[in-house]
PDB file of C-alpha atoms in Angstrom:
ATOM      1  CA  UNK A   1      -9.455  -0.577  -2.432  1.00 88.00           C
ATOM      2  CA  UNK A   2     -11.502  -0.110   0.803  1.00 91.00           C
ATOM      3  CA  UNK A   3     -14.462  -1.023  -0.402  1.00 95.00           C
ATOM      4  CA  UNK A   4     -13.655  -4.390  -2.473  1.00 95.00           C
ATOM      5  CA  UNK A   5     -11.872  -5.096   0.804  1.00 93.00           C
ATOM      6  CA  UNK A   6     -14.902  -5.111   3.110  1.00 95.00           C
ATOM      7  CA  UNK A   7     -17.037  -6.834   0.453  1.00 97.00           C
ATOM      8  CA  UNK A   8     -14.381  -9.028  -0.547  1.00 96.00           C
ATOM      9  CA  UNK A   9     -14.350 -10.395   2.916  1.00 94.00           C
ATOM     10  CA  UNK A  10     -18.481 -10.166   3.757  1.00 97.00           C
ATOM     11  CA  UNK A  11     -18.266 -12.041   0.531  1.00 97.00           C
ATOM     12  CA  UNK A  12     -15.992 -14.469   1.272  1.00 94.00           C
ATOM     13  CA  UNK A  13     -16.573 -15.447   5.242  1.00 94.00           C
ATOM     14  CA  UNK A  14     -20.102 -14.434   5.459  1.00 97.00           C
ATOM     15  CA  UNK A  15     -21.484 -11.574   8.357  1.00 97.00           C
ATOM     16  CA  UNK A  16     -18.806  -9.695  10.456  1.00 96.00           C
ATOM     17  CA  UNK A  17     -18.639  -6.640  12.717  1.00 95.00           C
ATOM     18  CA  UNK A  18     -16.158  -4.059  12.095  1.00 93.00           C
ATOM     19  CA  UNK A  19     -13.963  -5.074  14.379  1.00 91.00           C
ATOM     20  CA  UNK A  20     -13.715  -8.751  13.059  1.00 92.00           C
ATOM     21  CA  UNK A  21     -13.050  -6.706  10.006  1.00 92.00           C
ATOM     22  CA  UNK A  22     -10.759  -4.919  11.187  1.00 89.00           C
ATOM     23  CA  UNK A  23      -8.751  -7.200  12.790  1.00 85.00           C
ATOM     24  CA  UNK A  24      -8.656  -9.175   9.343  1.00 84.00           C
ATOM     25  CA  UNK A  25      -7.118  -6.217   7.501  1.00 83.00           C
ATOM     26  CA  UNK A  26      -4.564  -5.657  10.736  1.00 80.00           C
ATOM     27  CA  UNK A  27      -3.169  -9.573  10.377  1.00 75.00           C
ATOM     28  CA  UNK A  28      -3.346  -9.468   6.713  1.00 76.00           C
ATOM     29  CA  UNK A  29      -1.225  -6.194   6.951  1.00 77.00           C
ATOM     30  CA  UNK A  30      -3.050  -4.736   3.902  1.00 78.00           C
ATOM     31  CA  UNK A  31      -1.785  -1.417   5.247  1.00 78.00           C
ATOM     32  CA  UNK A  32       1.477  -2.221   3.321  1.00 78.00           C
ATOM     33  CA  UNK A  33       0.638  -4.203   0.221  1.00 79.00           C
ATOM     34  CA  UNK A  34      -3.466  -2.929  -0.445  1.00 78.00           C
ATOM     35  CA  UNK A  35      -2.781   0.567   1.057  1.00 80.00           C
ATOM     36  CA  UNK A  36      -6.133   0.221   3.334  1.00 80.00           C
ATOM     37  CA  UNK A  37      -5.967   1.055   6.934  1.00 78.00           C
ATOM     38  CA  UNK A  38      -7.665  -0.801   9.079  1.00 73.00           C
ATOM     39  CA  UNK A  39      -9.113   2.502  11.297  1.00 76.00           C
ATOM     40  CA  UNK A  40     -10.808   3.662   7.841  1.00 85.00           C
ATOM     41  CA  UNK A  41     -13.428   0.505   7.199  1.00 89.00           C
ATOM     42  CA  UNK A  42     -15.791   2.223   9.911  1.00 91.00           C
ATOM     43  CA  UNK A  43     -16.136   5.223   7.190  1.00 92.00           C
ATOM     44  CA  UNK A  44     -16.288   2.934   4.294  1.00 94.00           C
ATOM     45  CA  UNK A  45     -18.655   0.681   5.857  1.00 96.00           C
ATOM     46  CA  UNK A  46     -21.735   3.172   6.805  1.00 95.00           C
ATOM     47  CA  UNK A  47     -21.244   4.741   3.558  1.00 96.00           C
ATOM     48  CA  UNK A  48     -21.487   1.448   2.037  1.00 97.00           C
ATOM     49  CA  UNK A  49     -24.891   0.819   4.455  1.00 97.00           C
ATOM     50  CA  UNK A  50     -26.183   3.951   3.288  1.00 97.00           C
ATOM     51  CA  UNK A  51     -25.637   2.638  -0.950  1.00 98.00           C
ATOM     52  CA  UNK A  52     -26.952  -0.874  -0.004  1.00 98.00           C
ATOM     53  CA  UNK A  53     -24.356  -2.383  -0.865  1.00 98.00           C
ATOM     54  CA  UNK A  54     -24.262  -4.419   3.030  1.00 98.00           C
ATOM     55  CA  UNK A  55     -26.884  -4.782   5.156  1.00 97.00           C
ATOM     56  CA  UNK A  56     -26.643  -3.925   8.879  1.00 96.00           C
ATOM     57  CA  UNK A  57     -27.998  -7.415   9.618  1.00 96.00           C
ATOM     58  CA  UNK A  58     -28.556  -7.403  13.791  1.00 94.00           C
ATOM     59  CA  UNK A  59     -26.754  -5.969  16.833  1.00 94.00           C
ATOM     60  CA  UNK A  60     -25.689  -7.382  19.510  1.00 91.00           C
ATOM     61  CA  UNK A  61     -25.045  -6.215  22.718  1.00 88.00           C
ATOM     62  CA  UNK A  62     -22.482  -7.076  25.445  1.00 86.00           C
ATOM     63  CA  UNK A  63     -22.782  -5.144  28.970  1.00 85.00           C
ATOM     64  CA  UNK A  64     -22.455  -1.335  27.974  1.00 86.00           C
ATOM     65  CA  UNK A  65     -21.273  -2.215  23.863  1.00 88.00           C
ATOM     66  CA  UNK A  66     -23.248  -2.445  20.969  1.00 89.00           C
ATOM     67  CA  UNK A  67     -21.809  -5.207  18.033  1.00 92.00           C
ATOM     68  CA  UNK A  68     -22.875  -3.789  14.696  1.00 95.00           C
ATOM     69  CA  UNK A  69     -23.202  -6.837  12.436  1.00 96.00           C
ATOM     70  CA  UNK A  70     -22.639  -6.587   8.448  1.00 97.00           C
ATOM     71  CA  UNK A  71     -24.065  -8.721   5.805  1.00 98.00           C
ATOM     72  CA  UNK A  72     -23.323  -8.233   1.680  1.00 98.00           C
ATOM     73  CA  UNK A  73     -26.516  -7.152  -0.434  1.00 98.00           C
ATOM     74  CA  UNK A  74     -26.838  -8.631  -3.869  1.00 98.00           C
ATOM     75  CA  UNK A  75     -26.167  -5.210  -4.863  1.00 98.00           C
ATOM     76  CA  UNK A  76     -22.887  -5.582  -3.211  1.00 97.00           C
ATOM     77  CA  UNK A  77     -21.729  -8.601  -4.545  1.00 98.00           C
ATOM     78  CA  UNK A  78     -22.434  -6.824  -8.130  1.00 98.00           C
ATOM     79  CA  UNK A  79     -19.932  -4.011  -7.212  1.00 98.00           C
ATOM     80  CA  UNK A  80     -17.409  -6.112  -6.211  1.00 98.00           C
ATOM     81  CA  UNK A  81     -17.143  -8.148  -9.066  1.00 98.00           C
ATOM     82  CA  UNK A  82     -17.295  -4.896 -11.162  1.00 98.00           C
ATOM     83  CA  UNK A  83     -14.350  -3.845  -8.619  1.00 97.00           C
ATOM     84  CA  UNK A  84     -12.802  -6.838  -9.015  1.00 96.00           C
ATOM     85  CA  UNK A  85     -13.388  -6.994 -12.871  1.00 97.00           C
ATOM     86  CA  UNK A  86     -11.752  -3.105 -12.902  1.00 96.00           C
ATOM     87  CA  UNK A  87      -8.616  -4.234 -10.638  1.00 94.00           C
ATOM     88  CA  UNK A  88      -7.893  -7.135 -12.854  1.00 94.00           C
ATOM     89  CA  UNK A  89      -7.569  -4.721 -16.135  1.00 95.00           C
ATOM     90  CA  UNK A  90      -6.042  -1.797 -14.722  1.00 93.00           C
ATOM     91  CA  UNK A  91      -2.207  -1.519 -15.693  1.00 90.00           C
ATOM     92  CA  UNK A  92      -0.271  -2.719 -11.800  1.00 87.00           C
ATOM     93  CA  UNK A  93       2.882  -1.353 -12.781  1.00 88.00           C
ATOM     94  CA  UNK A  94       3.496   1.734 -10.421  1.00 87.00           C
ATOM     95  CA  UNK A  95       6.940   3.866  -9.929  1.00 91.00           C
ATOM     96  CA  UNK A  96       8.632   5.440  -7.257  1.00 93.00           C
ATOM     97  CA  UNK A  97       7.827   8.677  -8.531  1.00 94.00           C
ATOM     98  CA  UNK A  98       9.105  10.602  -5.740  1.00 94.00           C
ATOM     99  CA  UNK A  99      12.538   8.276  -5.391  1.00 96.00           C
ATOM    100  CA  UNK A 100      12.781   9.301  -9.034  1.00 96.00           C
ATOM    101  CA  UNK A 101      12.608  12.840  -8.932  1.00 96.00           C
ATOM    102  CA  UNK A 102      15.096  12.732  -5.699  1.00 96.00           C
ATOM    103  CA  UNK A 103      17.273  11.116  -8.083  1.00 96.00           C
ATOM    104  CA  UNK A 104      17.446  13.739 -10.898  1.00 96.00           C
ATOM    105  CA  UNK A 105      17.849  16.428  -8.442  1.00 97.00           C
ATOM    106  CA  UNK A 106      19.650  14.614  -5.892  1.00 95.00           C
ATOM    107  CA  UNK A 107      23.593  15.957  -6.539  1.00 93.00           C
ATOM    108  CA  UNK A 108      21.879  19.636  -4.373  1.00 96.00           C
ATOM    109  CA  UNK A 109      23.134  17.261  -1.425  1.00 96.00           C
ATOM    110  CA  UNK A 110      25.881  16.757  -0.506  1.00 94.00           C
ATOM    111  CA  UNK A 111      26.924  12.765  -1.126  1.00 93.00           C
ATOM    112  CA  UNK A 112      27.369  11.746   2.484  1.00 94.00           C
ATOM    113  CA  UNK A 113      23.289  13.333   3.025  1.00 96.00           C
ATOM    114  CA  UNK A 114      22.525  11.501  -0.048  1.00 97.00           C
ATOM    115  CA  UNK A 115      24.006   8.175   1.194  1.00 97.00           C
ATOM    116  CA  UNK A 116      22.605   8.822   4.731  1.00 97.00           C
ATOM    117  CA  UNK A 117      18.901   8.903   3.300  1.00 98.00           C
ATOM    118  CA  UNK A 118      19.196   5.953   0.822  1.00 98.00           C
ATOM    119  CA  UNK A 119      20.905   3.660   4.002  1.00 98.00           C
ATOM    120  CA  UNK A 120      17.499   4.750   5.822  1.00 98.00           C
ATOM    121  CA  UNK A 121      14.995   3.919   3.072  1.00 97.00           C
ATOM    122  CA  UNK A 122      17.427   0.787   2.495  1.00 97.00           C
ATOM    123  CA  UNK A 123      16.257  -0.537   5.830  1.00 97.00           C
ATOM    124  CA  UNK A 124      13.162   0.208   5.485  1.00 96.00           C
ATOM    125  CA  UNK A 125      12.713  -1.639   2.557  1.00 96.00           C
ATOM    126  CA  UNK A 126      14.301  -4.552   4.320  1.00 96.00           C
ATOM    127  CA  UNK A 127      11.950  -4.038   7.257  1.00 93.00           C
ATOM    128  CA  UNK A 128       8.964  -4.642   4.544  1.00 91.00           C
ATOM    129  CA  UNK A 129      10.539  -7.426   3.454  1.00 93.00           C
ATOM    130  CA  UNK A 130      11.095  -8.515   6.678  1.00 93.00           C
ATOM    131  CA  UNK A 131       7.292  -8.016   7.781  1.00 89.00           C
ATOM    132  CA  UNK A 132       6.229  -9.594   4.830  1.00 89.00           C
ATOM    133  CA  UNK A 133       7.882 -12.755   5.281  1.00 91.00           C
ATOM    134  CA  UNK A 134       6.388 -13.217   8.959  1.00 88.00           C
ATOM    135  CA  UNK A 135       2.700 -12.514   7.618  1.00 84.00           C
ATOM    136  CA  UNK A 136       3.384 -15.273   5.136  1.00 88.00           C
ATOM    137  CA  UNK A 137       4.634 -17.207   8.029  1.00 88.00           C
ATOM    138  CA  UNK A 138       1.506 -16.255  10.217  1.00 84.00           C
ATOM    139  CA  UNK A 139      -0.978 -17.394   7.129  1.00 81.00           C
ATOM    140  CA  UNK A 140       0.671 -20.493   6.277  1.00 86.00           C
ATOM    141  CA  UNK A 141       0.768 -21.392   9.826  1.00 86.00           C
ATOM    142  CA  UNK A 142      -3.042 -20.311   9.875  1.00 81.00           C
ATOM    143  CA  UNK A 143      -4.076 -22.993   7.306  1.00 83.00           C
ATOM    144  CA  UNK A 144      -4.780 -20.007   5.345  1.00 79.00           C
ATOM    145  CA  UNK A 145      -2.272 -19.896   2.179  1.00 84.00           C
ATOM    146  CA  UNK A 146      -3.959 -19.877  -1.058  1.00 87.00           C
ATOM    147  CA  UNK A 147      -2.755 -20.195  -4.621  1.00 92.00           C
ATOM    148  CA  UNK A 148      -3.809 -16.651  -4.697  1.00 90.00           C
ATOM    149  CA  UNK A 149      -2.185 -15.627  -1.619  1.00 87.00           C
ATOM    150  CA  UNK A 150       0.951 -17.399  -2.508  1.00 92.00           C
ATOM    151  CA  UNK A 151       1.174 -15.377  -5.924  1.00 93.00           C
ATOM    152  CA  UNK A 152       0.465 -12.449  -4.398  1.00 91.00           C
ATOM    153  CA  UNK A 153       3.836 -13.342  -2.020  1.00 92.00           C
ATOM    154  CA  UNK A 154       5.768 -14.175  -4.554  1.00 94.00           C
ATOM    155  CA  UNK A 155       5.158 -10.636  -6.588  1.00 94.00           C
ATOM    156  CA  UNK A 156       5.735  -8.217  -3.297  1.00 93.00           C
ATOM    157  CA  UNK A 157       8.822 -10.381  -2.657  1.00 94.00           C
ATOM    158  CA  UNK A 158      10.082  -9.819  -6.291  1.00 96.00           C
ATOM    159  CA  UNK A 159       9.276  -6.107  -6.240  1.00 95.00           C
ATOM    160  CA  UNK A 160      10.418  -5.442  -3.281  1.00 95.00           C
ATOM    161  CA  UNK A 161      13.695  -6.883  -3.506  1.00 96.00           C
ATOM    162  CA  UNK A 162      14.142  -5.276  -7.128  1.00 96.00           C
ATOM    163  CA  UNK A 163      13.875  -2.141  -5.419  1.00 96.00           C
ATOM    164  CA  UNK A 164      16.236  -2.920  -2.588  1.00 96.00           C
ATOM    165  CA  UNK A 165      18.764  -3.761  -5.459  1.00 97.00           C
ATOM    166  CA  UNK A 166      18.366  -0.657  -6.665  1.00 97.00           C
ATOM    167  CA  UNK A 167      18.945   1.286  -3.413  1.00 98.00           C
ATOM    168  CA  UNK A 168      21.919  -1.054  -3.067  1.00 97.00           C
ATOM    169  CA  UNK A 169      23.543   0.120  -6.547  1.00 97.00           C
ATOM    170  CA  UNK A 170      22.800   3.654  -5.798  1.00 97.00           C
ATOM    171  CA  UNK A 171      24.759   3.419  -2.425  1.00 97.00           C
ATOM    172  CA  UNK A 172      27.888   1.703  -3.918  1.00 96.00           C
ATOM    173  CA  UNK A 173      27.923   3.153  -6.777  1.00 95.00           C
ATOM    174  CA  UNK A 174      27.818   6.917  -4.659  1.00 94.00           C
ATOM    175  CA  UNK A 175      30.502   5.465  -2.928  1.00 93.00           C
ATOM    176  CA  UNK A 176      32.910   4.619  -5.374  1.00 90.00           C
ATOM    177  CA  UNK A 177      31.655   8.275  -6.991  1.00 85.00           C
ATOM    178  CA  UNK A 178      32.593   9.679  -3.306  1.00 82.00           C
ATOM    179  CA  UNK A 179      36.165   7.792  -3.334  1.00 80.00           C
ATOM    180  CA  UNK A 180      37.345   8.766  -6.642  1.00 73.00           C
ATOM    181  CA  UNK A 181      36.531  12.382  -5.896  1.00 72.00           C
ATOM    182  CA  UNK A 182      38.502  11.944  -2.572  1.00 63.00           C
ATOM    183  CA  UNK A 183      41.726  10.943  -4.482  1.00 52.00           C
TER     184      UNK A 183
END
């Protein structure tokens, strides 16, 4: 995902140091929906240098700091449309595999343990949500919103608020479990 990232973007807005980069990925907050940190493009972009993929087109200096400057290689722009090409096919559907397994062994806890995790991965969720919503705010207000980006909005707020649902019905209906053994 790294790597279609940085050549998505050389791609898109032309030559960029890793910081500009990097400070792309950090306001697009593709930590949480593309799973690419925004410390790890220095890695992916000298290995990418080394395949050709970008070009390390000038540097420029400032007082004691040297600005490494990136430009896509036709050999870049290949891979990511094979990326892209690969992303587009590949089955998107992914499960909670570890809530799941939780689940099926989950009655070793006790039910107020249980209840006290899924109230702190409720939140979370809701803090997701919640983060989500202000970097649509940020790009919209940034002249930035695309179809694209607007689908992509839409889907993370679906998902994301299927699985707080979820969490939701787990904690009442552990409740109402807890109650009725109570009586």
């Amino acid at each position: 995902m790294t790597r279609m990232m940085i050549l998505g973007l050389l791609n898109n807005f032309g030559s960029m140091s890793g910081y500009e980069i990097q400070q792309m990925l950090q306001s697009s907050q593709t930590e949480m929906w593309a799973y690419v940190q925004p410390a790890s493009i220095y890695h992916a972009l000298r290995k990418l240098q080394q395949e050709g993929k970008i070009i390390l087109e000038t540097v420029e200096h400032t007082g004691l700091r040297a600005k490494a400057i990136y430009k896509i290689a036709e050999d870049g722009v290949l891979e990511l449309r094979q990326l892209i090409e690969q992303s587009l096919s590949k089955s998107s559907v992914v499960f909670p595999a570890s809530l799941y397994t939780a689940l099926t062994f989950m009655d070793e806890l006790p039910v107020p343990l249980i209840l006290e995790a899924l109230a702190k991965q409720e939140r979370e969720i809701a803090a997701v949500m919640a983060a989500m919503k202000h970097g649509e705010e940020m790009k919209a207000q940034a002249g930035a919103m695309t179809v694209q980006a607007e689908a992509v909005f839409t889907n993370i707020y679906a998902q994301v608020g299927m699985q707080l649902e979820f969490i939701r019905k787990l904690i009442v209906d552990l409740e109402s479990r807890q109650e009725g053994e109570s009586l």
